[in-house]
XYZ file of C-alpha atoms in Angstrom:
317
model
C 0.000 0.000 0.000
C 0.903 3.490 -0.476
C 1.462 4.422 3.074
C 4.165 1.368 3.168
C 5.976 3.080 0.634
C 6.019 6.229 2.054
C 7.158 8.163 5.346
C 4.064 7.263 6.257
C 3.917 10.759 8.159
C 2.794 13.279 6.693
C 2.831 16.775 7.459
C 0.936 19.826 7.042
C 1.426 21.690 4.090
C -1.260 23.869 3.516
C -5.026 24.998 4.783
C -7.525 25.761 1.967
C -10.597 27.235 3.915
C -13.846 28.189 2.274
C -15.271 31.729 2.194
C -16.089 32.779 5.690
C -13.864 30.593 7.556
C -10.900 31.179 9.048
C -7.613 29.094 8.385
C -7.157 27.947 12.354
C -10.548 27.716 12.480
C -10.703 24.778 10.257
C -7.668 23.328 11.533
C -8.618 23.771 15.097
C -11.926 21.965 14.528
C -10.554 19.143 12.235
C -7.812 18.633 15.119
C -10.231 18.682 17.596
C -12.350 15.704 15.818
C -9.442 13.825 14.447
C -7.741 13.647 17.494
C -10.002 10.683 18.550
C -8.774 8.494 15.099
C -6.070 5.949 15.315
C -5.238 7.130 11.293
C -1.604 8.429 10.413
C -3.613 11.295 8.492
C -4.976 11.586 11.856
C -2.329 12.162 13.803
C -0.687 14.425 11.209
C -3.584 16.929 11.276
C -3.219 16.975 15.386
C 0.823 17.465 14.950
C -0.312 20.440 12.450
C -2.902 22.301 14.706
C -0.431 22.173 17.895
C 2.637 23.506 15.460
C 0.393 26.638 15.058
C -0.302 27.031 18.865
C -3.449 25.928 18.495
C -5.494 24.277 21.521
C -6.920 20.155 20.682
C -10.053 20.294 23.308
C -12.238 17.559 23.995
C -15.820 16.890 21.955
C -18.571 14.880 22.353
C -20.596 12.515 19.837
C -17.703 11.262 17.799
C -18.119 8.512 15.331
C -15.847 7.067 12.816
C -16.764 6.027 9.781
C -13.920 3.190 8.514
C -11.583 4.143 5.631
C -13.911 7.773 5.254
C -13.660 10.435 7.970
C -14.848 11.126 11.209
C -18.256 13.257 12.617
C -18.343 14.750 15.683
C -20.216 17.924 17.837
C -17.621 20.907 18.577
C -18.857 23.657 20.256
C -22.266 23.184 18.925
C -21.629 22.758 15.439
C -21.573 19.649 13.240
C -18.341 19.195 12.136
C -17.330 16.219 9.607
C -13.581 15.193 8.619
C -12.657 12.733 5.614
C -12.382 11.771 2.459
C -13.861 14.090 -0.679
C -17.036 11.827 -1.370
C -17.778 11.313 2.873
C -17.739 14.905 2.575
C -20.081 15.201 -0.648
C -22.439 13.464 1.175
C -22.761 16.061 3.276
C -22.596 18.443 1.221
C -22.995 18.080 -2.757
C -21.180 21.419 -3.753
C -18.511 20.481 -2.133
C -15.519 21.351 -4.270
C -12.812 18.740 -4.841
C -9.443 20.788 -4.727
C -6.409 20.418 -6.706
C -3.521 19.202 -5.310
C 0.127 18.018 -6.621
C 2.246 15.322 -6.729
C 2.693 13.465 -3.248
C -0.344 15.631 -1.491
C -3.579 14.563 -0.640
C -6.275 16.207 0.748
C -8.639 15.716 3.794
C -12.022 18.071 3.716
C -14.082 19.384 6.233
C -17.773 19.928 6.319
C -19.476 21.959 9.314
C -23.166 22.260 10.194
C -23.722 20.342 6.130
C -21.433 22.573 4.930
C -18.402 22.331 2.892
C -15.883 24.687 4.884
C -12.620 23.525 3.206
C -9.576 21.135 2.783
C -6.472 20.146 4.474
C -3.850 19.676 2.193
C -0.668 17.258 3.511
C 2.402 15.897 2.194
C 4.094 12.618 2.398
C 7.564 11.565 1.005
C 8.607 8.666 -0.356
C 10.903 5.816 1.736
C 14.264 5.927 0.518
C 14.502 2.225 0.943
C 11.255 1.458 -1.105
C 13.182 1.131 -4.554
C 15.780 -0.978 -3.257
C 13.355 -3.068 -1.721
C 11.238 -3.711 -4.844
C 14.341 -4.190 -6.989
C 15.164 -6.723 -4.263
C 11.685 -8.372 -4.753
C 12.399 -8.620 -8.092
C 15.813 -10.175 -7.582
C 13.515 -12.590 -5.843
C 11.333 -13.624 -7.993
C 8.253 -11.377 -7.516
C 6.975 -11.369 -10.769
C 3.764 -9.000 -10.037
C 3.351 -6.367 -8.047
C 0.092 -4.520 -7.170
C -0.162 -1.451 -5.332
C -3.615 -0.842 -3.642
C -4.655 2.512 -1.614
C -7.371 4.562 -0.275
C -5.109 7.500 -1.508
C -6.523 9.662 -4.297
C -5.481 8.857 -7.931
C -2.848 11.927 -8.371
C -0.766 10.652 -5.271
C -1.268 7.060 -5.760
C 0.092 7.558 -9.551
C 2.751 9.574 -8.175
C 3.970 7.076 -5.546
C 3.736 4.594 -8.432
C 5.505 6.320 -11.307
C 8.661 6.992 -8.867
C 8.881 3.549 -7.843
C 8.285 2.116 -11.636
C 5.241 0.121 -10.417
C 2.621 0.184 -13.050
C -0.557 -1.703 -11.447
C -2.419 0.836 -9.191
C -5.543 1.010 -7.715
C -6.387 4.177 -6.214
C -9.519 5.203 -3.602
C -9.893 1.898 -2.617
C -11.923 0.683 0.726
C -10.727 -1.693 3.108
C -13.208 -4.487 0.825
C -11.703 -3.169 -2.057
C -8.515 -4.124 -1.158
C -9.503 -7.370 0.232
C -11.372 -8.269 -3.282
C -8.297 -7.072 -5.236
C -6.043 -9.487 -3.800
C -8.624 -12.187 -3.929
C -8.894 -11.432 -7.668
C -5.462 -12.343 -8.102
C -4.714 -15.589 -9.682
C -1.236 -15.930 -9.813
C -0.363 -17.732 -6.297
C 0.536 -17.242 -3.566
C 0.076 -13.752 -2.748
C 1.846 -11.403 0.073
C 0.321 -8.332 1.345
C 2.264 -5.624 2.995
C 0.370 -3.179 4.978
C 0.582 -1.519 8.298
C -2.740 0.700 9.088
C -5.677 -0.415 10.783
C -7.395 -0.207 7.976
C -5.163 -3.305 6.186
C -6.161 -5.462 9.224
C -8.748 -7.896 6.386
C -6.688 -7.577 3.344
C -3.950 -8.809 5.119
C -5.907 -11.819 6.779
C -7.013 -12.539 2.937
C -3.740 -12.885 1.408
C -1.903 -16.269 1.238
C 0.846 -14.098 3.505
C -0.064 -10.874 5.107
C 3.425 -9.126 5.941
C 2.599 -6.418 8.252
C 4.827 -3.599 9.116
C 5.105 -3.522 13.046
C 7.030 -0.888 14.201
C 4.868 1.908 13.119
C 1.668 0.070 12.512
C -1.523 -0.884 14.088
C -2.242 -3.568 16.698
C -5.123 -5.357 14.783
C -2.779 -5.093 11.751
C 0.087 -7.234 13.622
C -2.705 -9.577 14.780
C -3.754 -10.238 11.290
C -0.569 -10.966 9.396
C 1.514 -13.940 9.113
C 4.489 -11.930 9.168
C 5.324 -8.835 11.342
C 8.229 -6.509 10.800
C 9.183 -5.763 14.407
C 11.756 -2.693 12.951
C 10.908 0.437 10.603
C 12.984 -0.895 7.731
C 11.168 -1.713 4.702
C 14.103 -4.110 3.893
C 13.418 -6.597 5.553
C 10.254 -7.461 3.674
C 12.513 -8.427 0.868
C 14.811 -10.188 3.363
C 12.191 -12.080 5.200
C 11.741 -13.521 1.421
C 15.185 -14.465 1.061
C 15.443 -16.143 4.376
C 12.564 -18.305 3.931
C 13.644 -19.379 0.594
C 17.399 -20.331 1.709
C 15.371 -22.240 4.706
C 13.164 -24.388 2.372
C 16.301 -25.072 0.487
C 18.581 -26.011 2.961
C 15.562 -28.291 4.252
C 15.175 -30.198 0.949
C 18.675 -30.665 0.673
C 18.865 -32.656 4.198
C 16.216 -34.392 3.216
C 17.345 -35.405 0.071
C 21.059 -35.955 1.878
C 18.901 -38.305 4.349
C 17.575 -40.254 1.327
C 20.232 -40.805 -0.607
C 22.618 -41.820 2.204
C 19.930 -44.543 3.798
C 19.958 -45.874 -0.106
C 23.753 -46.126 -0.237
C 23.723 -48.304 3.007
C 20.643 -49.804 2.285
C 21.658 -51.377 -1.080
C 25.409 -52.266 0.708
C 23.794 -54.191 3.647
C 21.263 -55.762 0.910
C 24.633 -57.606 -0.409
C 25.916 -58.130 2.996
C 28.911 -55.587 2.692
C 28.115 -54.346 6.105
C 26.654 -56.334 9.198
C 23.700 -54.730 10.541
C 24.697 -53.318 14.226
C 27.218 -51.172 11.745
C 24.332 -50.379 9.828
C 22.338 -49.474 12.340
C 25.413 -47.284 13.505
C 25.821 -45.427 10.458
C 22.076 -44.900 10.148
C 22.242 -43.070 13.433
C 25.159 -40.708 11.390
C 23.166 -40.014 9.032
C 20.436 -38.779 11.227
C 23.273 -36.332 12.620
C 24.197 -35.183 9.335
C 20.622 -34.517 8.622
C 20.259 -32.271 11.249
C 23.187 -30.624 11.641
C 22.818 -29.575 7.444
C 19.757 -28.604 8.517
C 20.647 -26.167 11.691
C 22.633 -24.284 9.125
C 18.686 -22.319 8.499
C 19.897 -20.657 11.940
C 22.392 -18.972 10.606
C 20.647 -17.958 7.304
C 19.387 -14.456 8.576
C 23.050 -13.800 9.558
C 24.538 -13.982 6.205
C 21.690 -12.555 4.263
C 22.090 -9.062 6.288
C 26.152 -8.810 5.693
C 25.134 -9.979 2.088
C 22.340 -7.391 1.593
C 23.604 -4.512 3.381
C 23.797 -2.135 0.628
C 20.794 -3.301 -1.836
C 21.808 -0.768 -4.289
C 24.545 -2.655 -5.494
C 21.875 -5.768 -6.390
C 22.075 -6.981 -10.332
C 18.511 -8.678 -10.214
C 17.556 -10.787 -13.250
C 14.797 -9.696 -14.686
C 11.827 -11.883 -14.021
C 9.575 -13.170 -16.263
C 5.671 -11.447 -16.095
């Protein structure tokens, strides 16, 4: 998702009020309402209101609506926070405002009103295009970027990072029936909002990102990221892969040994307590090849500590 590829925190940038309303007005009462939201956009628009010395009180009635905004009662007045059509619902003149590459924009409706947008910027993760080149390396042959973003920022995010699949203004569903539509198995999800909790749960691997993410997000995945370092999607990849390797070779190592003494003792070459005693070796050798997956996430980091200098093959799509 977008916000996986990005800072994921983004910051105030600039207050678009309506006629009639003041600029900290409409940051003050957006604050005020989003304060109660576990979103990163959220969070951001609280950060922005206290930068300007601006005072977050208490409200009453709150009630979020998931992946679209918030409505709650401040100071009397009906005051509604979210996306551009949460917003039209509320009112239908609201006007959808322009914004550039790597904005997006949260509106503001009070008393039915449309009373203006909140404009913030995100920037992209300087380890995302290492880490898709390293899923590449990999073996990812498809990737699919899904996000409740707008279109403009979604393409943006997309176009920098050379992913052409997007899917832009998507609900939580959305998401969920976008990975189920794939049909090129299996399929990994990385996500790290709230909001990512299902779609993550749906895919064959839901990868989720810890550090900064939600609780119910964690919950849901297979995988969780325990630091902020986008790398270690790819290298959670890599490590499984060397594991599933190094587990068919002991098994195959098992095999083929047992054969060897098998077809030996089958024209009495060796008596059978030596038998048995080699049998017993090769039960060691087994597992000692196989304890060598302990050691796999060691390598991989000294091997993969400066992606940037991966070759990857190109993959067949």
């Amino acid at each position: 998702k977008t916000g996986t590829l990005t800072h994921g925190q983004p910051v105030l940038s600039k207050v678009m009020a309506a006629p009639g309303i003041e600029e900290d007005e409409l940051v003050r009462l957006a604050a005020i309402a989003e304060q109660y939201s576990a979103h990163t956009l959220a969070h951001s628009i609280v950060v922005g209101a206290q930068q300007r010395g601006l005072t977050v009180e208490p409200c009453t009635d709150v009630t979020e609506t998931t992946a679209a905004g918030l409505t709650a009662t401040i100071d009397g007045k009906k005051v509604v926070v979210g996306k551009y059509s949460f917003i039209a619902e509320q009112d239908p003149s609201t006007v959808r405002v322009e914004i550039t590459a790597g904005e997006l924009a949260v509106y503001v409706a009070i008393d039915g009103e449309f009373a203006g947008a909140l404009l913030l910027r995100d920037e992209l993760r300087a380890d995302a295009p290492d880490t898709l080149q390293w899923l590449s390396a990999l073996g990812v042959r498809h990737t699919l970027m899904l996000t409740g973003d707008g279109k403009v920022t979604a393409e943006h995010v997309a176009r920098e990072l050379g992913v052409t699949n997007v899917r832009a203004e998507c609900l939580p569903l959305d998401k969920v029936r976008a990975v189920e539509a794939v049909t090129d198995r299996p399929v990994m999800m990385v996500g790290d909002g709230v909001n990512d909790a299902p779609v993550l749960a749906a895919a064959n691997v839901g990868v989720a990102m810890g550090a900064r993410g939600s609780t119910a997000a964690s919950e849901s995945a297979d995988v969780v990221i325990m630091k902020d370092d986008l790398h270690r999607v790819a290298r959670s990849i890599e490590i499984g892969q060397q594991t599933i390797r190094i587990a068919l070779q002991s098994i195959w190592i098992g095999i083929s040994l047992s054969l060897i003494l098998m077809v030996l003792a089958t024209f009495g070459l060796i008596p059978a307590v030596v038998g048995a005693g080699f049998q017993e070796v090769i039960d060691v050798i087994a597992i000692l090849n196989a304890l060598r997956a302990l050691g796999t996430s060691r390598w991989l980091v000294k091997l993969h500590l400066a992606p940037r200098s991966l070759q990857p093959q190109q993959s067949s799509v």
